[in-house]
PDB file of C-alpha atoms in Angstrom:
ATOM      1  CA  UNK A  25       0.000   0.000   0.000  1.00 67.00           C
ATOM      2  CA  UNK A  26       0.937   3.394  -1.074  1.00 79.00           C
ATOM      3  CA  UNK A  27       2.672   5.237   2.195  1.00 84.00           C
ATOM      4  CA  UNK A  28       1.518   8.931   2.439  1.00 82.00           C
ATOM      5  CA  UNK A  29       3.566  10.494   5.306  1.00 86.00           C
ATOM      6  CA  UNK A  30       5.747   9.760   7.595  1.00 88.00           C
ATOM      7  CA  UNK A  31       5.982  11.105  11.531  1.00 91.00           C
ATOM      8  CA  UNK A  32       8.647  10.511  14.009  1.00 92.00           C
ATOM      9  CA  UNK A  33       7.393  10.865  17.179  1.00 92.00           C
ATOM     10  CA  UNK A  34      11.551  10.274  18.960  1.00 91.00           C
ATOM     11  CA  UNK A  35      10.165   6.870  20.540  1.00 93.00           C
ATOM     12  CA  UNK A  36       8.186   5.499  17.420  1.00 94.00           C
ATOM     13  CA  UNK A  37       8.011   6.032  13.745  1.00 94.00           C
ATOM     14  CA  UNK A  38       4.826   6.055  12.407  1.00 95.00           C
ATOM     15  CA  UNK A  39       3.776   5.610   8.494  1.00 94.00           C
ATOM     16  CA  UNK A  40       0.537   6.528   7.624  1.00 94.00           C
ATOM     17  CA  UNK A  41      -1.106   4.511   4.295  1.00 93.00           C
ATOM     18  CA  UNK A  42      -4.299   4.372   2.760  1.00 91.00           C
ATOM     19  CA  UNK A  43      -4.736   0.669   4.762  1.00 92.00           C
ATOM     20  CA  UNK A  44      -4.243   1.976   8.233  1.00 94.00           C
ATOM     21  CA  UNK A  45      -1.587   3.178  10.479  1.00 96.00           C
ATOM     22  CA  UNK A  46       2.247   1.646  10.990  1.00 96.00           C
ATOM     23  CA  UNK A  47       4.616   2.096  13.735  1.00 97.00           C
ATOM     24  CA  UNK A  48       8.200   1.126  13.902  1.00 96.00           C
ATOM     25  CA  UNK A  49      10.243   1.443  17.232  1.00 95.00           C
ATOM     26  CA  UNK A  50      13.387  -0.023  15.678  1.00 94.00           C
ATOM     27  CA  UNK A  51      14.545   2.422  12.995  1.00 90.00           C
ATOM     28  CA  UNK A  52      12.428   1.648  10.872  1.00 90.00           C
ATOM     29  CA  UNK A  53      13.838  -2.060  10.236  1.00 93.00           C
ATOM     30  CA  UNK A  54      10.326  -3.475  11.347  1.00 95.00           C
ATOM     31  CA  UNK A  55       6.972  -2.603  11.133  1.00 96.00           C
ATOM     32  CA  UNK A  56       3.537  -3.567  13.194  1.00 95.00           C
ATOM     33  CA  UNK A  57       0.063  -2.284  12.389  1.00 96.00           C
ATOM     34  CA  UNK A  58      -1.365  -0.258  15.074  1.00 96.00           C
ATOM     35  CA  UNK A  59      -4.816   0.708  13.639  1.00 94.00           C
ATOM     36  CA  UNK A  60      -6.593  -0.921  10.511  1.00 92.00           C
ATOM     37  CA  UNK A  61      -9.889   0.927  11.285  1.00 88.00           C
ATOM     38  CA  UNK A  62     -13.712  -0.277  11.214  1.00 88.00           C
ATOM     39  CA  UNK A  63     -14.471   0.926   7.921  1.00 90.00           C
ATOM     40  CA  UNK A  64     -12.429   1.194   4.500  1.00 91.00           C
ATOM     41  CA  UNK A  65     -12.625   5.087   5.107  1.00 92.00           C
ATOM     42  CA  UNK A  66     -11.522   5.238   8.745  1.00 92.00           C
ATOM     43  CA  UNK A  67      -8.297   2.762   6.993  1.00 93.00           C
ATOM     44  CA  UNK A  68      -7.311   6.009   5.145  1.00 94.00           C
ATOM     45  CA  UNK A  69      -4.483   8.089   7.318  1.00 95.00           C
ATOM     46  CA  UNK A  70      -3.618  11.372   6.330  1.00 93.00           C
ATOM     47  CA  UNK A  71      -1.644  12.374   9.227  1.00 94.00           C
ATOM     48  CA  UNK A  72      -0.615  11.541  12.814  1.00 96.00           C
ATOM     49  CA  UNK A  73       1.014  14.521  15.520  1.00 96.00           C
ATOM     50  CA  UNK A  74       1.909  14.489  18.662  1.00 96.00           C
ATOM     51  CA  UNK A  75       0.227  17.012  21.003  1.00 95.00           C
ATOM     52  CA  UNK A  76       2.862  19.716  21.712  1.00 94.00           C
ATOM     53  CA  UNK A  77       4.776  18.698  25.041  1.00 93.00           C
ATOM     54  CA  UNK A  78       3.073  15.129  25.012  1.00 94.00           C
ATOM     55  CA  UNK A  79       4.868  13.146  22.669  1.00 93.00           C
ATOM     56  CA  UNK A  80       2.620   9.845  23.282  1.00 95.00           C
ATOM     57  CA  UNK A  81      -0.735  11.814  22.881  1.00 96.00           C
ATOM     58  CA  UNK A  82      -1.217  11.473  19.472  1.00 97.00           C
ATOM     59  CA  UNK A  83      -3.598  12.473  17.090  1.00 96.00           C
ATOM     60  CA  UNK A  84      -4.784  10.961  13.856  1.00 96.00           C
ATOM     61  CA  UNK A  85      -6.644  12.378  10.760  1.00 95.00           C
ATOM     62  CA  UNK A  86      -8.656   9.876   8.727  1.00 94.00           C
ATOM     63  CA  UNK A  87     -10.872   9.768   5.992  1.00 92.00           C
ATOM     64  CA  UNK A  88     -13.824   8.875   8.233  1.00 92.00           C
ATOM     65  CA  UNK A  89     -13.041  11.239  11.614  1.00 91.00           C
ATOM     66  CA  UNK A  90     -10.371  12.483  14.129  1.00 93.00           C
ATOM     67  CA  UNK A  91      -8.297   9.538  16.593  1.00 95.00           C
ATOM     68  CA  UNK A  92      -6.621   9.785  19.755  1.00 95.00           C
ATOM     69  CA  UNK A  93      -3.951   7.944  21.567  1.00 96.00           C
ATOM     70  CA  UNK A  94      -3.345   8.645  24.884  1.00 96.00           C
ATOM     71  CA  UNK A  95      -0.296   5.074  25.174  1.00 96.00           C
ATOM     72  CA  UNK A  96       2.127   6.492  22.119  1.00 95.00           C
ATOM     73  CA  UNK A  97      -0.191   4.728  19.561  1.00 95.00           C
ATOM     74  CA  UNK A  98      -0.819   1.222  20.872  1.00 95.00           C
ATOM     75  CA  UNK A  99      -4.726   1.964  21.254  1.00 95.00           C
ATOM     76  CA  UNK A 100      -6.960   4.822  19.423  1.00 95.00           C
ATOM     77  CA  UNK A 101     -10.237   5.981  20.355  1.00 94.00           C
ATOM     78  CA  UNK A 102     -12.267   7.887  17.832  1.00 92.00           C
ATOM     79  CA  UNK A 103     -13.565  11.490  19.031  1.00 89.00           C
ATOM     80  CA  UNK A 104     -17.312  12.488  18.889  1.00 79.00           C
ATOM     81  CA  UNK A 105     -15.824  15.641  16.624  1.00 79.00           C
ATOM     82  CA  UNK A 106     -16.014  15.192  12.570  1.00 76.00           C
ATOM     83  CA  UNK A 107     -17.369  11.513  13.102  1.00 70.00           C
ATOM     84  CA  UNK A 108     -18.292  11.584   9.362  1.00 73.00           C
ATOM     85  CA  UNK A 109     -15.913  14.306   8.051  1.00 83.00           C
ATOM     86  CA  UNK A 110     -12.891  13.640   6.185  1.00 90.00           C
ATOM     87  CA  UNK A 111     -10.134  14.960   7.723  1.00 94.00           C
ATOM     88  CA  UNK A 112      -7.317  16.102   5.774  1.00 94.00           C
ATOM     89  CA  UNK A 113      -4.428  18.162   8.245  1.00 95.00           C
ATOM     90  CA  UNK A 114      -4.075  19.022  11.652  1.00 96.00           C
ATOM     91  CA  UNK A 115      -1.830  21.894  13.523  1.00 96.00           C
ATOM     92  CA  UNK A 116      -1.508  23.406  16.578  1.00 97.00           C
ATOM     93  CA  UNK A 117      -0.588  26.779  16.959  1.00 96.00           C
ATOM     94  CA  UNK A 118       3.576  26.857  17.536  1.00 92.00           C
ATOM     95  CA  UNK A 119       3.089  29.876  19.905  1.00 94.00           C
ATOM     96  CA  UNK A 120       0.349  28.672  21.842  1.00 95.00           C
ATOM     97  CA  UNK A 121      -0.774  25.126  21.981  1.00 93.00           C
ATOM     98  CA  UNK A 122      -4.190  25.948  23.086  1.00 95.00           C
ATOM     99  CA  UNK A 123      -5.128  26.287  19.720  1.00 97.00           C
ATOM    100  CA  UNK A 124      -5.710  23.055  17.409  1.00 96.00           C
ATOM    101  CA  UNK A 125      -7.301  23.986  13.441  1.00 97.00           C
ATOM    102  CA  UNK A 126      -8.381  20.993  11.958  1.00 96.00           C
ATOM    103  CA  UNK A 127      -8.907  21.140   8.132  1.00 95.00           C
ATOM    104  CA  UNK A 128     -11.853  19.101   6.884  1.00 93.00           C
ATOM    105  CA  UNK A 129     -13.788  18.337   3.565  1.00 90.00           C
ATOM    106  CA  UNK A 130     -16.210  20.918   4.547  1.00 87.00           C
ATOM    107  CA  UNK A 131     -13.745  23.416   5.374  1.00 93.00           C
ATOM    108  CA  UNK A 132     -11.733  24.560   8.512  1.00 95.00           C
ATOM    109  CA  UNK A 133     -12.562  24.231  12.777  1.00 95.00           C
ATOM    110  CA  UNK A 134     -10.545  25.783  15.524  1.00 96.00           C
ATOM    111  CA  UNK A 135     -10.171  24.787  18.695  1.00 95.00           C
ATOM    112  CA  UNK A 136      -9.005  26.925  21.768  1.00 95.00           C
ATOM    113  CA  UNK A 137      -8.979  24.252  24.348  1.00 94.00           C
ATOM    114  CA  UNK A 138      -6.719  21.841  22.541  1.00 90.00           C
ATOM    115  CA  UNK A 139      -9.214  19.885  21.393  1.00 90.00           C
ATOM    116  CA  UNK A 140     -11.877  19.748  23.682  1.00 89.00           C
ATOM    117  CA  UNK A 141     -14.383  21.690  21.572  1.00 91.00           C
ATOM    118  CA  UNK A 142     -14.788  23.127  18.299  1.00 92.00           C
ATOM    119  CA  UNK A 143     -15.885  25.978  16.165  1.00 94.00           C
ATOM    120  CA  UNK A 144     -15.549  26.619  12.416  1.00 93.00           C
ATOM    121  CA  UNK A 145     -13.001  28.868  10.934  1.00 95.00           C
ATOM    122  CA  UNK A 146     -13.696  28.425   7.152  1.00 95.00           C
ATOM    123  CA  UNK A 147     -16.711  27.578   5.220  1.00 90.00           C
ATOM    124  CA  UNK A 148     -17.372  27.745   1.691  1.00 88.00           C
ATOM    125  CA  UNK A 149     -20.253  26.914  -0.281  1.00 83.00           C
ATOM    126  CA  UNK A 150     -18.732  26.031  -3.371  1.00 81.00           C
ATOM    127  CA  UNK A 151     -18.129  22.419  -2.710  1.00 81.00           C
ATOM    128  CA  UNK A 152     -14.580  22.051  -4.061  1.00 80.00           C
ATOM    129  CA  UNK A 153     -13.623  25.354  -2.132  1.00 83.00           C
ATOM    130  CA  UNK A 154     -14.859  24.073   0.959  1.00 86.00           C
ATOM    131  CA  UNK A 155     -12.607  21.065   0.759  1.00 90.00           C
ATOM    132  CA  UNK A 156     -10.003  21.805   2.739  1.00 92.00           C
ATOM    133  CA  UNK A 157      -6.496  19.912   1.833  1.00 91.00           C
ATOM    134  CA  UNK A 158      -3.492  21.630   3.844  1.00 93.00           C
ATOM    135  CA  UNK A 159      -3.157  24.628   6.446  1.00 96.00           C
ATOM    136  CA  UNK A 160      -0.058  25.965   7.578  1.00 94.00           C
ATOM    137  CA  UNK A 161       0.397  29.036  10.128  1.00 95.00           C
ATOM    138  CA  UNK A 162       2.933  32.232   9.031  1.00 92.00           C
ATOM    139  CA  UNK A 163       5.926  31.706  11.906  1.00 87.00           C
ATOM    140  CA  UNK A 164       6.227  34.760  12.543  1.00 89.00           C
ATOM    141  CA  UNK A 165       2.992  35.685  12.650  1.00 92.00           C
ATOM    142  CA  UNK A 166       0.249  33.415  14.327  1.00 93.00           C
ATOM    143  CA  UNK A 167      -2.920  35.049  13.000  1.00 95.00           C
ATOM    144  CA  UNK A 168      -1.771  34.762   9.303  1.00 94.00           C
ATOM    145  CA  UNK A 169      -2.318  31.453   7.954  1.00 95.00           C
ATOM    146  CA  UNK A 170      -2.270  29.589   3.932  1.00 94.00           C
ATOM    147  CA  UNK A 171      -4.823  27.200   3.666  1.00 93.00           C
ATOM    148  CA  UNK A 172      -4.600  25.343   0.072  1.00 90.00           C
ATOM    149  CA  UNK A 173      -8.223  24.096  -0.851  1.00 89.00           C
ATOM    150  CA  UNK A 174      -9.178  21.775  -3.736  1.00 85.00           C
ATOM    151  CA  UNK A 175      -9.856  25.060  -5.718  1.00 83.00           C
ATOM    152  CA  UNK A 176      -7.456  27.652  -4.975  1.00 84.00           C
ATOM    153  CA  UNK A 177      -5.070  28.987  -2.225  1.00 88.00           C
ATOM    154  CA  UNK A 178      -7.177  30.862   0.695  1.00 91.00           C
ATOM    155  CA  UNK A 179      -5.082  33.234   3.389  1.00 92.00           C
ATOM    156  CA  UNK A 180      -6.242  35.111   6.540  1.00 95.00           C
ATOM    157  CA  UNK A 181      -4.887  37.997   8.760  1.00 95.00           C
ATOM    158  CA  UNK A 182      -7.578  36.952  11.765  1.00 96.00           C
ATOM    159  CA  UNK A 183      -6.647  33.122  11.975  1.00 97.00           C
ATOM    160  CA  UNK A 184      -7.250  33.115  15.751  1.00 96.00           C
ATOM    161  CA  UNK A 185     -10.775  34.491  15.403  1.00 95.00           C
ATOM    162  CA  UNK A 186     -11.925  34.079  11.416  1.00 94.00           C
ATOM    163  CA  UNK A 187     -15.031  33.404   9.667  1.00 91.00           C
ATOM    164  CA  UNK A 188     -16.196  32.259   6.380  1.00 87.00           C
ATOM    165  CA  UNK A 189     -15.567  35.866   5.807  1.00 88.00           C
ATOM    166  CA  UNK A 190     -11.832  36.450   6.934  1.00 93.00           C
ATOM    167  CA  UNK A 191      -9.966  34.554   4.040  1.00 94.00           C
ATOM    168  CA  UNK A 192      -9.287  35.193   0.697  1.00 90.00           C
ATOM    169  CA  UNK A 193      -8.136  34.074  -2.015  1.00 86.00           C
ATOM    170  CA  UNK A 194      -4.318  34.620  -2.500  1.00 80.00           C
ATOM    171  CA  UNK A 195      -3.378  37.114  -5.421  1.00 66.00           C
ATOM    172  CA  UNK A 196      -0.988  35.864  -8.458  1.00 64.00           C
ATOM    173  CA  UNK A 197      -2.139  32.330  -9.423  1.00 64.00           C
ATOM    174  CA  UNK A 198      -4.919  31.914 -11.471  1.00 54.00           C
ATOM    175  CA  UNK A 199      -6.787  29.478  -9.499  1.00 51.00           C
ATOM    176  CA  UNK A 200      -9.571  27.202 -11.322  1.00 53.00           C
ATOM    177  CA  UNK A 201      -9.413  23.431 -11.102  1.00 61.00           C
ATOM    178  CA  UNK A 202      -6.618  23.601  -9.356  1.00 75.00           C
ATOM    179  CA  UNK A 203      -5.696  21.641  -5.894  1.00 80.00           C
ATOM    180  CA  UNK A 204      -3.438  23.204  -4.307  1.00 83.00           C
ATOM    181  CA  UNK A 205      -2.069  19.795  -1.510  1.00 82.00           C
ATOM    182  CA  UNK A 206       0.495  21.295   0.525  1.00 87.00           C
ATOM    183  CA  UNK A 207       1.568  25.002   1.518  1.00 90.00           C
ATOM    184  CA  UNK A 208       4.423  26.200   3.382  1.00 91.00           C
ATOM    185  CA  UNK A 209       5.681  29.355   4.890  1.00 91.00           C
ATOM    186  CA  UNK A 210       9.596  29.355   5.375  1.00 90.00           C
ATOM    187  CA  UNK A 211      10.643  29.951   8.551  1.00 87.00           C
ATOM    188  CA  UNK A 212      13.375  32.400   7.838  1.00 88.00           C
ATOM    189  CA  UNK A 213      11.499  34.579   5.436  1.00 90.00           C
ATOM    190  CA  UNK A 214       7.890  34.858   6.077  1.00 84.00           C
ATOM    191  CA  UNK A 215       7.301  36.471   2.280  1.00 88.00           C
ATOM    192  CA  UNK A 216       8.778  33.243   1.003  1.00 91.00           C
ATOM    193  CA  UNK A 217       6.230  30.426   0.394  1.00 91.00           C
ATOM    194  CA  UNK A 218       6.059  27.181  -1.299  1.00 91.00           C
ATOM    195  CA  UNK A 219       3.216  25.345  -2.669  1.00 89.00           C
ATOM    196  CA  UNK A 220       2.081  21.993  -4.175  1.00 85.00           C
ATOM    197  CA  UNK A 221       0.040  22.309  -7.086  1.00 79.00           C
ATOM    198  CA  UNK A 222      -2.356  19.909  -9.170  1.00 67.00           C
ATOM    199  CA  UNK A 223      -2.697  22.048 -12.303  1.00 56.00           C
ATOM    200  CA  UNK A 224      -4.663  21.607 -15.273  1.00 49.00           C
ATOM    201  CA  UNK A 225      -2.355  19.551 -17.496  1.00 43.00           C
ATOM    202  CA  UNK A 226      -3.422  19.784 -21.136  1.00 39.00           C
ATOM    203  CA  UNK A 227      -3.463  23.737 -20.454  1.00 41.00           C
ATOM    204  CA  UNK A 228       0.012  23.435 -20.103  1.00 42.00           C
ATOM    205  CA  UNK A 229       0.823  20.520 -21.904  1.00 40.00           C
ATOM    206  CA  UNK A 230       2.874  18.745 -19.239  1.00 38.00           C
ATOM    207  CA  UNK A 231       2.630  15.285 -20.867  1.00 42.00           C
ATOM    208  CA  UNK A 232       2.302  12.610 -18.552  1.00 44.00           C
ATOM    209  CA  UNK A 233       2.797  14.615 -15.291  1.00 42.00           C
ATOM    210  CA  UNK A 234       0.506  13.381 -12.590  1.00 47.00           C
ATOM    211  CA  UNK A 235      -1.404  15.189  -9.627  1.00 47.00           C
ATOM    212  CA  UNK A 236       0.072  17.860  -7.243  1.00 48.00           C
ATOM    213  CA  UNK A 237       3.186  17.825 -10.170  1.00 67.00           C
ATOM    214  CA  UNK A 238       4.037  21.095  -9.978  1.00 80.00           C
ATOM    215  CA  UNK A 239       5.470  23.264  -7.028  1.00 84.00           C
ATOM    216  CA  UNK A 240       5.153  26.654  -7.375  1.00 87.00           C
ATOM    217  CA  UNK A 241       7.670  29.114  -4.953  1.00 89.00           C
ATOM    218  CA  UNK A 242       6.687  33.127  -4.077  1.00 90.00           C
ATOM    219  CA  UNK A 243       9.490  35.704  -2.575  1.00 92.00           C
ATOM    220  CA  UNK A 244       6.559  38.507  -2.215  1.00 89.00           C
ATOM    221  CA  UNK A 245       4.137  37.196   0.123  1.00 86.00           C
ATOM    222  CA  UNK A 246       2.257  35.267  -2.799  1.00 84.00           C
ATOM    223  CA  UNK A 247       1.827  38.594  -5.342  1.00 83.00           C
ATOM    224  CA  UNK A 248       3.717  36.877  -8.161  1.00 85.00           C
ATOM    225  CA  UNK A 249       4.637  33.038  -8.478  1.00 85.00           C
ATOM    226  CA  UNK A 250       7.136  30.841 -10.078  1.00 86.00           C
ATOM    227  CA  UNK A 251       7.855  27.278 -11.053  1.00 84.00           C
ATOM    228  CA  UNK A 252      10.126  25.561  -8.872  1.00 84.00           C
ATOM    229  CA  UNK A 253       9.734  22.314 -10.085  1.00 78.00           C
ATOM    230  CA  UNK A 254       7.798  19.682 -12.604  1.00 73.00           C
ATOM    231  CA  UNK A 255       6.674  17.070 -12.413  1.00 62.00           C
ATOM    232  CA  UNK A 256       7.375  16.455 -16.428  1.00 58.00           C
ATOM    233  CA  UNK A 257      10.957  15.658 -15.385  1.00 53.00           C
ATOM    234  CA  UNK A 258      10.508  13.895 -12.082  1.00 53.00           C
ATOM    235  CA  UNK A 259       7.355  12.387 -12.091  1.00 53.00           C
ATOM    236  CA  UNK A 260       4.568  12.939  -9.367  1.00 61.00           C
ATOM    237  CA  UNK A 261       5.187  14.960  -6.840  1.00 65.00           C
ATOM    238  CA  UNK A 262       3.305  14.132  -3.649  1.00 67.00           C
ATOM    239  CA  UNK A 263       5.088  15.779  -1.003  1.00 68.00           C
ATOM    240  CA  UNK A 264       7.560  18.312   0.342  1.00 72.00           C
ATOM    241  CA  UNK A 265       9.300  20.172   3.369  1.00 73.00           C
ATOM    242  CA  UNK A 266      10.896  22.895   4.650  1.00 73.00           C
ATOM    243  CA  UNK A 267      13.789  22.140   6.431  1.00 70.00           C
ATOM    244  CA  UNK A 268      15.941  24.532   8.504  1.00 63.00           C
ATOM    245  CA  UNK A 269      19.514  23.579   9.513  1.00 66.00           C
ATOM    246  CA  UNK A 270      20.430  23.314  12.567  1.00 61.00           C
ATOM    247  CA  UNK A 271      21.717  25.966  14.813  1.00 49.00           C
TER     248      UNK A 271
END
């Protein structure tokens, strides 16, 4: 089965698939299933993270509702929250913990207890819109967040406290039909983001290119875009990361 991410959690190494969850506590060498899920769409894993300080409380987005693990993985319970939502990405807030978004086909939720409770953040009624793929928070500025939808690339100034209202859609890409999978802010240069992009091939005649094949970099805050890389060249591209070096 086709592995989708990967999280290392310092004690465990977990691999999330579309036919449940995988931990490894030796490396990597081995592997043991740790959650297979009661239905083919709670088998789908999108993403597992720690909660911040609590390395063995883990949660897990699935295509069929939000897990916990309170034992470093061994045993998940499924939350009351999004029991029949699709759940794409989750992040806490890296300045205050407190805060938990939760992107979801149907659009974004916030929580200000960690976790404990809920509100939305984004809606849209255009269906594609509202499907929520990826959000990642500005680091130097915890109210500004990217959220990359399966139509376009959305941004707020209000994260802590926005609406259907509060986002936008970002200036410089032209943005029908297009998914945009992951979005990333760097770290050392808040006007420098990177994105993932599934754009309309025969528009641009990348040949055989497959989804999110094209990743698309901006130096001005997302005002003008360029083309980083293809996948024409290096087939599919399904993920990426910013990494900083080490101090």
């Amino acid at each position: 089965t086709r592995v989708t991410s990967i999280y290392d959690a310092g004690y465990a190494v977990f691999a999330t698939t579309g036919y449940g969850l995988f931990r490894s506590t030796d490396g990597a060498t081995t592997w043991v299933q740790v959650h297979f899920g009661a239905t083919n769409r709670e088998r789908i894993i999108r993403q597992v993270l720690a909660r911040p300080g609590q390395p063995r409380s883990l949660l897990m987005a699935t295509g069929a509702g939000l897990f916990e693990s309170s034992d470093g993985g061994s045993s998940w319970t499924k939350l009351g929250v999004f029991p029949a939502f699709s759940v794409n990405h989750l992040v806490f807030d890296p300045t205050d913990p407190s805060y938990l978004y939760v992107t979801v086909y149907g659009g974004v939720f916030r929580s200000k207890d960690g976790g404990k409770t809920f509100e939305r953040a984004y809606f849209s009624n255009l269906k594609a819109r509202g499907n929520v793929l990826w959000l990642t928070i500005d680091p130097s500025n915890p109210q500004r967040a990217f959220a990359g939808t399966a139509d376009g690339l959305l941004v707020t100034d209000a994260l802590r406290t926005a609406a259907a209202d509060d986002w936008r859609l970002l200036a410089g890409l032209a943005t029908g039909n297009q998914a945009f999978g992951i979005v990333e802010a760097d770290p050392s240069n808040p006007l420098h983001i990177i994105t993932m992009t599934e754009l309309p091939l025969p528009k641009v005649n990348y040949g055989s290119a497959k989804a999110q094949s094209l990743l698309l970099e901006s130096w001005d805050g997302g005002k003008t875009w360029g083309l980083l890389m293809s996948g024409r060249s290096y087939g599919g591209l399904r993920w990426f990361q910013i990494v900083m070096p080490d101090a």
